[in-house]
Amino acid sequence: PVIHLKRWLDTAAAEGAAGSRVIVMTRGDKLFGLAVDEVTQVLRGYRRRLQEPVTGDPRQRFLSGYYADDDRRIPIVECHHLPEV
């Protein structure tokens, strides 16, 4: 199965969007995909740059935090909170 993150996070639907990508993941013994608009880069980060989720962010329940990289704050999706696949 493929989970469309924009729909799941209650933002504009992106199903079938041109240039969309699927990130293949595993949870336990299950294989599934996350549909995203694009992948611009893959980062290798440092734990010291991880930050707690922002209070009041409506997506907070889906995020384990943020990665602070220079001028960007990159949300980290908590895969345990994804819908059952």
XYZ file of N, CA and C in Angstrom:
255
model
N 0.826 -1.211 0.000
C 0.000 0.000 0.000
C 0.860 1.259 0.000
N 0.279 2.350 -0.489
C 0.961 3.633 -0.520
C 0.141 4.638 0.284
N 0.804 5.328 1.209
C 0.167 6.360 2.025
C 0.515 7.709 1.405
N -0.497 8.512 1.077
C -0.281 9.846 0.508
C -0.182 10.835 1.667
N 1.023 11.302 1.943
C 1.262 12.129 3.126
C 0.453 13.414 3.132
N 0.273 14.058 1.993
C -0.488 15.317 1.986
C -1.914 15.085 2.440
N -2.521 13.993 1.998
C -3.884 13.703 2.420
C -3.905 13.350 3.907
N -2.947 12.566 4.333
C -2.873 12.120 5.722
C -2.623 13.281 6.673
N -1.835 14.274 6.232
C -1.532 15.439 7.066
C -2.540 16.567 6.861
N -3.633 16.292 6.143
C -4.702 17.265 5.912
C -4.230 18.515 5.184
N -3.378 18.340 4.191
C -2.998 19.456 3.323
C -3.558 19.143 1.942
N -3.287 19.964 0.970
C -3.847 19.771 -0.375
C -3.510 18.388 -0.915
N -4.482 17.755 -1.538
C -4.280 16.410 -2.092
C -3.260 16.448 -3.213
N -2.385 15.456 -3.250
C -1.340 15.414 -4.268
C -1.393 14.139 -5.080
N -2.441 13.361 -4.924
C -2.529 12.090 -5.625
C -2.387 12.301 -7.122
N -1.484 11.554 -7.717
C -1.303 11.642 -9.152
C -0.556 12.889 -9.607
N 0.031 13.641 -8.683
C 0.752 14.858 -9.052
C 1.956 14.505 -9.919
N 2.193 15.316 -10.922
C 3.342 15.092 -11.799
C 4.625 15.185 -10.987
N 5.516 14.249 -11.183
C 6.798 14.290 -10.502
C 6.767 13.750 -9.093
N 5.648 13.179 -8.649
C 5.606 12.655 -7.291
C 6.494 11.419 -7.182
N 6.926 11.129 -5.973
C 7.819 10.005 -5.697
C 7.232 9.163 -4.586
N 7.639 7.901 -4.532
C 7.226 7.015 -3.455
C 8.483 6.552 -2.722
N 8.499 6.761 -1.413
C 9.593 6.301 -0.563
C 9.155 4.959 0.008
N 9.920 3.914 -0.252
C 9.575 2.580 0.209
C 10.164 2.372 1.601
N 9.308 1.903 2.531
C 9.709 1.730 3.927
C 9.219 0.390 4.447
N 9.723 -0.002 5.600
C 9.215 -1.179 6.283
C 8.822 -0.804 7.699
N 7.818 -1.497 8.201
C 7.427 -1.391 9.612
C 7.136 -2.823 10.049
N 8.012 -3.345 10.898
C 7.906 -4.749 11.248
C 8.165 -5.583 10.006
N 7.234 -6.476 9.684
C 7.395 -7.312 8.494
C 6.597 -6.788 7.306
N 6.059 -5.565 7.415
C 5.234 -4.993 6.339
C 6.023 -3.985 5.519
N 5.827 -4.046 4.211
C 6.446 -3.124 3.268
C 5.369 -2.166 2.781
N 5.658 -0.861 2.759
C 4.687 0.123 2.292
C 5.416 1.311 1.698
N 4.659 2.208 1.066
C 5.248 3.382 0.451
C 4.648 4.665 0.990
N 5.426 5.720 0.990
C 4.971 7.068 1.333
C 5.060 7.911 0.074
N 3.922 8.414 -0.397
C 3.914 9.261 -1.589
C 4.233 10.691 -1.172
N 5.225 11.280 -1.798
C 5.650 12.649 -1.528
C 5.717 13.406 -2.846
N 5.662 14.732 -2.776
C 5.737 15.538 -3.999
C 7.090 15.393 -4.683
N 8.145 15.439 -3.884
C 9.482 15.331 -4.452
C 10.484 15.013 -3.362
N 11.613 14.518 -3.772
C 12.753 14.312 -2.889
C 13.865 15.176 -3.454
N 14.282 16.167 -2.687
C 15.302 17.082 -3.197
C 16.699 16.684 -2.773
N 16.800 15.986 -1.649
C 18.106 15.510 -1.219
C 17.932 14.542 -0.058
N 18.946 13.768 0.182
C 18.983 12.858 1.317
C 20.053 13.391 2.254
N 19.702 13.542 3.525
C 20.629 14.129 4.490
C 21.152 13.094 5.476
N 22.361 13.261 5.869
C 22.921 12.527 6.999
C 23.120 13.582 8.076
N 22.473 13.379 9.208
C 22.466 14.438 10.208
C 23.139 14.078 11.512
N 23.110 15.043 12.397
C 23.689 14.902 13.723
C 22.572 14.993 14.759
N 22.600 14.108 15.740
C 21.569 14.089 16.787
C 21.447 15.433 17.499
N 22.531 16.140 17.636
C 22.484 17.414 18.372
C 21.626 18.463 17.656
N 21.320 18.247 16.387
C 20.493 19.188 15.635
C 19.005 18.845 15.677
N 18.650 17.761 16.365
C 17.241 17.396 16.487
C 16.551 18.303 17.490
N 15.330 18.716 17.168
C 14.543 19.584 18.042
C 13.185 18.947 18.291
N 12.588 19.265 19.431
C 11.251 18.779 19.778
C 10.221 19.382 18.832
N 9.051 18.721 18.679
C 7.978 19.305 17.869
C 7.529 20.643 18.446
N 7.044 21.522 17.585
C 6.596 22.848 17.997
C 5.199 22.743 18.601
N 5.015 23.289 19.784
C 3.702 23.296 20.420
C 2.737 24.115 19.584
N 1.532 23.572 19.367
C 0.526 24.280 18.595
C 0.525 23.939 17.118
N 1.541 23.228 16.635
C 1.574 22.806 15.241
C 0.546 21.691 15.080
N -0.438 21.841 14.174
C -1.476 20.813 14.036
C -0.922 19.454 13.614
N 0.272 19.421 13.064
C 0.892 18.156 12.653
C 1.692 17.524 13.777
N 1.731 18.156 14.935
C 2.591 17.728 16.039
C 2.401 16.253 16.390
N 1.176 15.761 16.336
C 0.945 14.373 16.734
C 1.577 13.380 15.760
N 1.931 13.824 14.546
C 2.535 12.948 13.553
C 4.052 13.083 13.486
N 4.607 14.037 14.208
C 6.029 14.332 14.091
C 6.776 13.951 15.360
N 7.984 13.427 15.179
C 8.821 13.158 16.347
C 9.694 14.363 16.647
N 9.727 15.319 15.734
C 10.508 16.527 15.951
C 10.923 17.138 14.626
N 11.953 17.946 14.704
C 12.491 18.627 13.523
C 13.997 18.475 13.512
N 14.550 18.533 12.337
C 15.992 18.579 12.182
C 16.345 19.987 11.752
N 17.151 20.663 12.536
C 17.561 22.035 12.230
C 18.856 21.989 11.429
N 18.780 22.451 10.188
C 19.927 22.426 9.284
C 20.108 23.825 8.716
N 21.015 24.590 9.279
C 21.263 25.971 8.868
C 19.967 26.779 8.930
N 19.415 27.191 7.787
C 18.222 28.031 7.771
C 16.930 27.232 7.667
N 17.018 25.902 7.660
C 15.821 25.075 7.465
C 15.462 24.321 8.734
N 14.169 24.037 8.844
C 13.667 23.117 9.871
C 12.925 22.027 9.120
N 13.455 20.829 9.166
C 12.924 19.720 8.390
C 12.092 18.836 9.324
N 10.781 18.669 9.051
C 9.959 17.831 9.919
C 10.335 16.358 9.792
N 10.310 15.659 10.921
C 10.602 14.232 10.956
C 9.302 13.508 11.280
N 8.788 12.739 10.327
C 7.535 12.015 10.500
C 7.775 10.813 11.398
N 6.913 10.651 12.386
C 6.986 9.509 13.295
C 6.233 8.349 12.659
N 6.944 7.386 12.132
C 6.325 6.293 11.371
C 5.406 5.429 12.222
N 5.571 5.396 13.520
C 4.686 4.600 14.374
C 3.272 5.158 14.383
N 3.102 6.427 14.020
C 1.783 7.053 14.007
C 1.114 6.993 12.638
N 1.782 6.426 11.662
C 1.172 6.300 10.338
C 0.000 5.338 10.419
N -0.971 5.485 9.538
C -2.118 4.560 9.532
C -1.646 3.130 9.338
N -2.413 2.183 9.816
C -2.075 0.774 9.621
C -1.992 0.448 8.141
N -0.998 -0.297 7.771
C -0.840 -0.698 6.378
C -0.906 -2.211 6.282
